[in-house]
């Protein structure tokens, strides 16, 4: 039988790097303010890239803010989906002072009309505006004060080629190593006034999925647990107990991750299985599985993506077995075998 234990809503995706509803005041207080305070991403810090891409929670917005602070100028924040019309971007650009930083988050979601306005602004510090309509319409070019554009995205492949080419350099923010996350936990604990032992810091960092945003969120949950069930000081036992209360195991998996692995292993005999079948069993969207659940499981080596579908590895089977799950014998894919609910590319969906 599959293990479909219900979870509390408030911790259902605490390990999601883009979880909504986080306290913005506390989140802001934990963010570094200078390059000296910023831990990790050495190559990016050395080059100060203009286009930053990578998974959520790795510090793209923080780096943009630090760039502005190091330059001694203001930073204006914008989001690709929020800039719906060319006039919206024109209003933002004309409000910038000299050398200001314009940070555009999720820049891949800019529509093409807005992009066309951004091109001359980035290349010539100019803004082309159409005045009037019909035969009497004419183009007017306005000069802009020199400024810096910092773009951030979680989907670099979705940025149009003309826009990507206009950035001076492009860098991917990598996941953080455990020692870096441990240092982040220690720094955040000092800011929050939490007394934490080194072993507890490492225990939190180990479950942080390589993401600073997640370890900071875990630290706050552990702090609350320590204040309710202890004297406020965090040792390894308290940290581990808090993780278990949140249903997070030693590998950093929550119950949703384990549901996905259990579905592949128990219902589909370890795969291969198509992502559409997994989405139906888990009552999730295909994009949610691909963008939220799978990346960390792939990094751990718990699942493999094959042309036939997803396969649970021996590491995943061993992990669930250690947790007491029933592990049936795997079904191995035959050469050329099509994964469940996966159709060949040349076969119509109704075929």
Short mmCIF file of C-alpha atoms in Angstrom, two decimals:
data_model
loop_
_atom_site.label_atom_id
_atom_site.label_comp_id
_atom_site.label_asym_id
_atom_site.label_seq_id
_atom_site.Cartn_x
_atom_site.Cartn_y
_atom_site.Cartn_z
CA UNK A 1 0.00 0.00 0.00
CA UNK A 2 1.12 3.54 -0.71
CA UNK A 3 1.84 5.77 2.27
CA UNK A 4 -0.65 8.65 1.82
CA UNK A 5 -0.34 10.22 5.28
CA UNK A 6 -1.86 13.71 5.41
CA UNK A 7 0.34 16.68 6.15
CA UNK A 8 -0.25 19.96 7.88
CA UNK A 9 -0.80 22.75 5.36
CA UNK A 10 1.66 25.17 6.89
CA UNK A 11 4.62 22.84 6.43
CA UNK A 12 3.48 21.04 3.27
CA UNK A 13 6.16 22.63 1.12
CA UNK A 14 8.53 24.28 3.57
CA UNK A 15 11.33 22.81 1.44
CA UNK A 16 10.11 24.66 -1.65
CA UNK A 17 12.47 27.51 -2.47
CA UNK A 18 9.67 29.72 -3.83
CA UNK A 19 7.15 29.16 -1.02
CA UNK A 20 4.71 32.04 -0.73
CA UNK A 21 3.64 33.62 2.53
CA UNK A 22 7.08 33.96 4.11
CA UNK A 23 7.58 36.86 6.52
CA UNK A 24 9.14 39.59 4.33
CA UNK A 25 10.54 41.49 7.30
CA UNK A 26 12.46 38.49 8.66
CA UNK A 27 13.46 37.35 5.15
CA UNK A 28 14.86 40.81 4.45
CA UNK A 29 16.79 40.97 7.70
CA UNK A 30 18.61 37.74 6.87
CA UNK A 31 19.76 38.86 3.44
CA UNK A 32 23.41 39.97 3.09
CA UNK A 33 23.95 43.66 2.41
CA UNK A 34 27.49 43.66 1.01
CA UNK A 35 29.66 41.35 -1.08
CA UNK A 36 31.74 40.57 2.01
CA UNK A 37 28.63 39.22 3.75
CA UNK A 38 27.41 37.32 0.69
CA UNK A 39 28.37 33.65 1.07
CA UNK A 40 28.97 31.42 -1.97
CA UNK A 41 28.67 32.05 -5.74
CA UNK A 42 32.35 33.01 -6.02
CA UNK A 43 32.48 33.22 -9.81
CA UNK A 44 29.42 35.42 -9.99
CA UNK A 45 30.72 37.74 -7.26
CA UNK A 46 34.02 38.07 -9.11
CA UNK A 47 32.35 39.04 -12.39
CA UNK A 48 29.16 40.78 -11.22
CA UNK A 49 27.04 39.37 -13.99
CA UNK A 50 24.19 41.36 -15.50
CA UNK A 51 21.97 38.36 -16.27
CA UNK A 52 21.57 35.92 -13.40
CA UNK A 53 19.71 32.66 -13.76
CA UNK A 54 19.13 29.63 -11.62
CA UNK A 55 16.57 27.97 -9.34
CA UNK A 56 14.66 30.10 -6.83
CA UNK A 57 16.20 30.95 -3.49
CA UNK A 58 19.86 31.09 -4.54
CA UNK A 59 20.36 34.85 -4.15
CA UNK A 60 19.59 36.53 -7.47
CA UNK A 61 17.58 39.37 -5.93
CA UNK A 62 20.09 39.72 -3.10
CA UNK A 63 22.98 40.05 -5.54
CA UNK A 64 21.14 42.76 -7.49
CA UNK A 65 20.59 44.71 -4.27
CA UNK A 66 24.24 44.31 -3.31
CA UNK A 67 25.36 45.56 -6.73
CA UNK A 68 23.34 48.74 -6.23
CA UNK A 69 24.67 49.21 -2.70
CA UNK A 70 28.28 48.70 -3.82
CA UNK A 71 27.74 51.27 -6.59
CA UNK A 72 26.20 53.68 -4.10
CA UNK A 73 23.00 54.08 -6.11
CA UNK A 74 19.32 53.25 -5.80
CA UNK A 75 17.73 50.04 -7.05
CA UNK A 76 14.26 49.81 -8.56
CA UNK A 77 12.55 46.41 -8.53
CA UNK A 78 10.26 45.18 -11.27
CA UNK A 79 8.86 41.83 -12.35
CA UNK A 80 8.39 40.53 -15.86
CA UNK A 81 4.70 39.59 -15.42
CA UNK A 82 3.91 42.98 -13.81
CA UNK A 83 5.19 44.96 -16.81
CA UNK A 84 2.22 44.31 -19.07
CA UNK A 85 2.48 47.22 -21.50
CA UNK A 86 5.29 49.12 -23.14
CA UNK A 87 4.11 52.24 -21.33
CA UNK A 88 4.69 50.54 -17.97
CA UNK A 89 8.35 49.98 -18.80
CA UNK A 90 8.69 53.48 -20.25
CA UNK A 91 7.44 54.97 -16.98
CA UNK A 92 9.99 52.93 -15.02
CA UNK A 93 12.90 53.82 -17.29
CA UNK A 94 12.20 57.56 -17.30
CA UNK A 95 12.08 57.58 -13.49
CA UNK A 96 15.61 56.19 -13.12
CA UNK A 97 18.37 58.48 -11.92
CA UNK A 98 21.89 58.30 -13.30
CA UNK A 99 23.64 54.95 -12.63
CA UNK A 100 20.58 53.50 -10.88
CA UNK A 101 20.08 49.72 -11.03
CA UNK A 102 16.91 48.32 -12.58
CA UNK A 103 16.28 44.78 -11.39
CA UNK A 104 13.78 42.77 -13.46
CA UNK A 105 12.83 39.48 -11.86
CA UNK A 106 11.43 36.63 -13.99
CA UNK A 107 12.61 38.55 -17.03
CA UNK A 108 11.73 35.63 -19.31
CA UNK A 109 8.06 36.53 -18.82
CA UNK A 110 8.36 39.94 -20.49
CA UNK A 111 6.13 40.12 -23.54
CA UNK A 112 7.67 40.92 -26.91
CA UNK A 113 6.24 44.45 -27.14
CA UNK A 114 7.93 45.36 -23.85
CA UNK A 115 11.19 43.74 -24.97
CA UNK A 116 11.26 45.96 -28.06
CA UNK A 117 11.21 49.01 -25.79
CA UNK A 118 14.03 47.58 -23.66
CA UNK A 119 16.45 46.97 -26.57
CA UNK A 120 17.30 50.62 -27.42
CA UNK A 121 17.25 51.46 -23.71
CA UNK A 122 19.97 48.88 -23.03
CA UNK A 123 22.05 49.65 -26.12
CA UNK A 124 21.74 53.42 -26.57
CA UNK A 125 20.11 54.66 -23.35
CA UNK A 126 17.24 55.83 -25.48
CA UNK A 127 13.50 55.30 -25.48
CA UNK A 128 11.47 55.17 -28.70
CA UNK A 129 7.93 56.44 -28.18
CA UNK A 130 5.13 56.48 -30.73
CA UNK A 131 3.01 59.64 -30.65
CA UNK A 132 -0.42 59.65 -32.24
CA UNK A 133 -2.16 56.99 -34.29
CA UNK A 134 -2.73 56.23 -37.93
CA UNK A 135 -1.09 58.27 -40.73
CA UNK A 136 -0.18 61.09 -38.35
CA UNK A 137 1.73 58.82 -35.96
CA UNK A 138 5.39 59.60 -35.50
CA UNK A 139 8.28 58.21 -33.50
CA UNK A 140 10.01 60.25 -30.83
CA UNK A 141 13.32 59.23 -29.27
CA UNK A 142 13.89 60.25 -25.66
CA UNK A 143 17.30 60.15 -24.01
CA UNK A 144 17.67 58.19 -20.78
CA UNK A 145 20.19 58.59 -18.02
CA UNK A 146 22.82 55.81 -17.94
CA UNK A 147 21.60 52.90 -15.83
CA UNK A 148 22.31 49.24 -15.15
CA UNK A 149 19.89 46.44 -15.93
CA UNK A 150 20.08 43.28 -13.84
CA UNK A 151 17.85 40.48 -15.09
CA UNK A 152 17.01 37.35 -13.12
CA UNK A 153 15.21 34.24 -14.25
CA UNK A 154 14.56 30.66 -13.25
CA UNK A 155 14.02 29.73 -16.92
CA UNK A 156 17.00 30.92 -18.95
CA UNK A 157 15.90 28.85 -21.94
CA UNK A 158 12.70 30.86 -22.24
CA UNK A 159 14.47 34.19 -22.69
CA UNK A 160 14.34 35.28 -26.31
CA UNK A 161 17.69 35.20 -28.10
CA UNK A 162 17.72 38.95 -28.92
CA UNK A 163 17.19 39.86 -25.28
CA UNK A 164 19.76 37.39 -23.97
CA UNK A 165 22.38 38.64 -26.45
CA UNK A 166 22.06 42.19 -25.18
CA UNK A 167 23.37 41.29 -21.74
CA UNK A 168 27.09 41.63 -21.24
CA UNK A 169 27.48 38.31 -19.44
CA UNK A 170 25.30 35.45 -18.26
CA UNK A 171 25.94 33.33 -15.19
CA UNK A 172 24.09 30.53 -13.50
CA UNK A 173 23.85 30.57 -9.72
CA UNK A 174 24.73 27.11 -8.50
CA UNK A 175 23.34 25.23 -5.53
CA UNK A 176 25.32 25.76 -2.34
CA UNK A 177 27.67 23.26 -0.75
CA UNK A 178 26.94 22.08 2.79
CA UNK A 179 29.78 24.11 4.41
CA UNK A 180 28.44 27.27 2.76
CA UNK A 181 24.92 26.55 3.99
CA UNK A 182 26.29 25.89 7.48
CA UNK A 183 27.96 29.31 7.44
CA UNK A 184 24.65 30.86 6.33
CA UNK A 185 22.80 29.13 9.18
CA UNK A 186 25.35 30.43 11.69
CA UNK A 187 25.11 33.99 10.31
CA UNK A 188 21.29 33.95 10.30
CA UNK A 189 21.21 32.50 13.82
CA UNK A 190 23.39 35.38 15.02
CA UNK A 191 21.05 37.91 13.39
CA UNK A 192 17.99 36.24 14.93
CA UNK A 193 19.64 35.93 18.33
CA UNK A 194 19.47 32.13 18.33
CA UNK A 195 22.01 30.12 20.33
CA UNK A 196 22.89 27.19 18.07
CA UNK A 197 25.52 24.47 18.28
CA UNK A 198 27.72 23.61 15.26
CA UNK A 199 26.21 20.12 14.97
CA UNK A 200 22.73 21.65 14.79
CA UNK A 201 23.85 24.07 12.07
CA UNK A 202 25.17 21.17 10.04
CA UNK A 203 21.94 19.20 10.57
CA UNK A 204 19.90 22.10 9.18
CA UNK A 205 22.32 22.69 6.30
CA UNK A 206 22.23 19.01 5.34
CA UNK A 207 18.47 19.27 4.78
CA UNK A 208 18.60 22.63 3.02
CA UNK A 209 18.55 21.34 -0.58
CA UNK A 210 21.53 23.55 -1.41
CA UNK A 211 19.36 26.68 -1.06
CA UNK A 212 19.91 29.57 1.41
CA UNK A 213 16.22 30.50 1.44
CA UNK A 214 15.32 27.01 2.62
CA UNK A 215 17.93 26.80 5.40
CA UNK A 216 16.81 30.19 6.72
CA UNK A 217 13.21 28.98 6.76
CA UNK A 218 14.22 25.76 8.50
CA UNK A 219 16.24 27.71 11.06
CA UNK A 220 13.19 29.79 12.00
CA UNK A 221 11.08 26.64 12.38
CA UNK A 222 13.76 25.01 14.54
CA UNK A 223 14.03 28.17 16.64
CA UNK A 224 10.27 28.10 17.28
CA UNK A 225 10.45 24.41 18.21
CA UNK A 226 13.32 25.09 20.62
CA UNK A 227 11.41 27.90 22.32
CA UNK A 228 8.25 25.81 22.74
CA UNK A 229 9.82 22.47 23.67
CA UNK A 230 13.09 23.62 25.25
CA UNK A 231 14.92 26.62 26.60
CA UNK A 232 15.46 28.32 23.22
CA UNK A 233 18.94 26.92 22.64
CA UNK A 234 19.33 24.73 19.57
CA UNK A 235 21.41 21.56 19.71
CA UNK A 236 21.48 18.66 17.29
CA UNK A 237 18.74 16.76 19.15
CA UNK A 238 16.38 19.74 19.06
CA UNK A 239 17.12 20.35 15.37
CA UNK A 240 16.49 16.71 14.50
CA UNK A 241 13.28 16.62 16.53
CA UNK A 242 12.04 19.77 14.80
CA UNK A 243 12.75 18.24 11.38
CA UNK A 244 10.84 15.09 12.29
CA UNK A 245 7.92 17.23 13.48
CA UNK A 246 7.91 18.83 10.02
CA UNK A 247 8.06 15.35 8.44
CA UNK A 248 11.50 16.03 6.92
CA UNK A 249 13.78 13.01 6.88
CA UNK A 250 17.56 12.80 7.14
CA UNK A 251 18.02 13.25 3.38
CA UNK A 252 15.95 16.42 3.34
CA UNK A 253 12.86 14.85 1.75
CA UNK A 254 9.38 15.83 2.87
CA UNK A 255 6.28 13.68 2.58
CA UNK A 256 5.47 14.92 -0.93
CA UNK A 257 8.90 13.83 -2.17
CA UNK A 258 8.39 10.45 -0.55
CA UNK A 259 4.92 10.14 -2.09
CA UNK A 260 6.44 10.61 -5.53
CA UNK A 261 9.14 8.01 -4.90
CA UNK A 262 6.62 5.61 -3.35
CA UNK A 263 4.33 5.98 -6.36
CA UNK A 264 7.14 5.09 -8.77
CA UNK A 265 8.41 2.20 -6.64
CA UNK A 266 5.17 0.68 -5.38
CA UNK A 267 2.55 1.49 -7.99
CA UNK A 268 4.76 1.37 -11.08
CA UNK A 269 7.37 -1.18 -9.93
CA UNK A 270 10.21 1.39 -9.91
CA UNK A 271 9.41 2.51 -13.46
CA UNK A 272 9.80 3.53 -16.14
CA UNK A 273 6.69 5.67 -15.85
CA UNK A 274 5.65 8.78 -17.71
CA UNK A 275 5.37 12.06 -15.85
CA UNK A 276 1.71 12.36 -16.90
CA UNK A 277 0.91 9.15 -15.02
CA UNK A 278 2.75 10.42 -11.94
CA UNK A 279 0.87 13.71 -12.11
CA UNK A 280 -2.46 11.87 -12.22
CA UNK A 281 -1.59 9.63 -9.27
CA UNK A 282 -0.31 12.53 -7.15
CA UNK A 283 -3.07 14.93 -8.24
CA UNK A 284 -0.42 17.44 -9.29
CA UNK A 285 0.34 19.36 -12.45
CA UNK A 286 3.05 17.99 -14.73
CA UNK A 287 5.00 21.27 -14.50
CA UNK A 288 4.91 21.13 -10.69
CA UNK A 289 6.49 17.69 -10.70
CA UNK A 290 9.13 18.71 -13.23
CA UNK A 291 10.00 22.08 -11.68
CA UNK A 292 9.47 21.56 -7.93
CA UNK A 293 9.85 17.90 -7.00
CA UNK A 294 12.20 16.32 -9.52
CA UNK A 295 15.29 18.61 -9.43
CA UNK A 296 16.27 17.71 -5.88
CA UNK A 297 15.51 14.00 -6.36
CA UNK A 298 17.67 14.03 -9.50
CA UNK A 299 20.51 15.70 -7.58
CA UNK A 300 20.31 13.03 -4.89
CA UNK A 301 20.36 10.31 -7.53
CA UNK A 302 16.98 8.98 -6.38
CA UNK A 303 15.35 9.10 -9.81
CA UNK A 304 16.54 8.99 -13.40
CA UNK A 305 14.95 10.51 -16.48
CA UNK A 306 15.01 8.15 -19.44
CA UNK A 307 13.37 8.21 -22.88
CA UNK A 308 10.93 5.60 -21.53
CA UNK A 309 10.01 7.63 -18.41
CA UNK A 310 11.07 8.15 -14.80
CA UNK A 311 12.90 5.36 -12.96
CA UNK A 312 13.48 5.08 -9.21
CA UNK A 313 17.11 4.17 -8.54
CA UNK A 314 18.49 1.66 -6.05
CA UNK A 315 19.37 4.59 -3.76
CA UNK A 316 15.71 5.61 -3.62
CA UNK A 317 14.60 2.04 -2.97
CA UNK A 318 17.14 1.70 -0.16
CA UNK A 319 16.08 5.02 1.38
CA UNK A 320 12.38 4.16 1.46
CA UNK A 321 13.17 0.66 2.71
CA UNK A 322 15.08 2.20 5.62
CA UNK A 323 11.99 4.26 6.42
CA UNK A 324 9.82 1.13 6.54
CA UNK A 325 8.15 1.30 3.13
CA UNK A 326 7.27 -1.93 1.33
CA UNK A 327 9.56 -2.29 -1.68
CA UNK A 328 8.32 -4.64 -4.45
CA UNK A 329 10.73 -6.07 -7.05
CA UNK A 330 11.55 -3.56 -9.81
CA UNK A 331 10.33 -3.86 -13.37
CA UNK A 332 13.23 -3.27 -15.72
CA UNK A 333 12.63 -1.57 -19.05
CA UNK A 334 13.13 -3.56 -22.20
CA UNK A 335 15.01 -1.90 -25.09
CA UNK A 336 12.62 0.40 -26.95
CA UNK A 337 9.95 0.09 -24.27
CA UNK A 338 7.64 3.12 -24.00
CA UNK A 339 6.93 4.43 -20.52
CA UNK A 340 3.37 4.34 -19.22
CA UNK A 341 1.28 7.17 -20.70
CA UNK A 342 4.21 8.30 -22.87
CA UNK A 343 3.43 8.25 -26.58
CA UNK A 344 5.97 8.24 -29.40
CA UNK A 345 6.44 11.73 -30.83
CA UNK A 346 4.98 10.73 -34.21
CA UNK A 347 1.82 9.14 -32.74
CA UNK A 348 -1.25 11.37 -32.29
CA UNK A 349 -2.72 11.67 -28.83
CA UNK A 350 -5.91 9.93 -29.89
CA UNK A 351 -4.11 7.12 -31.68
#
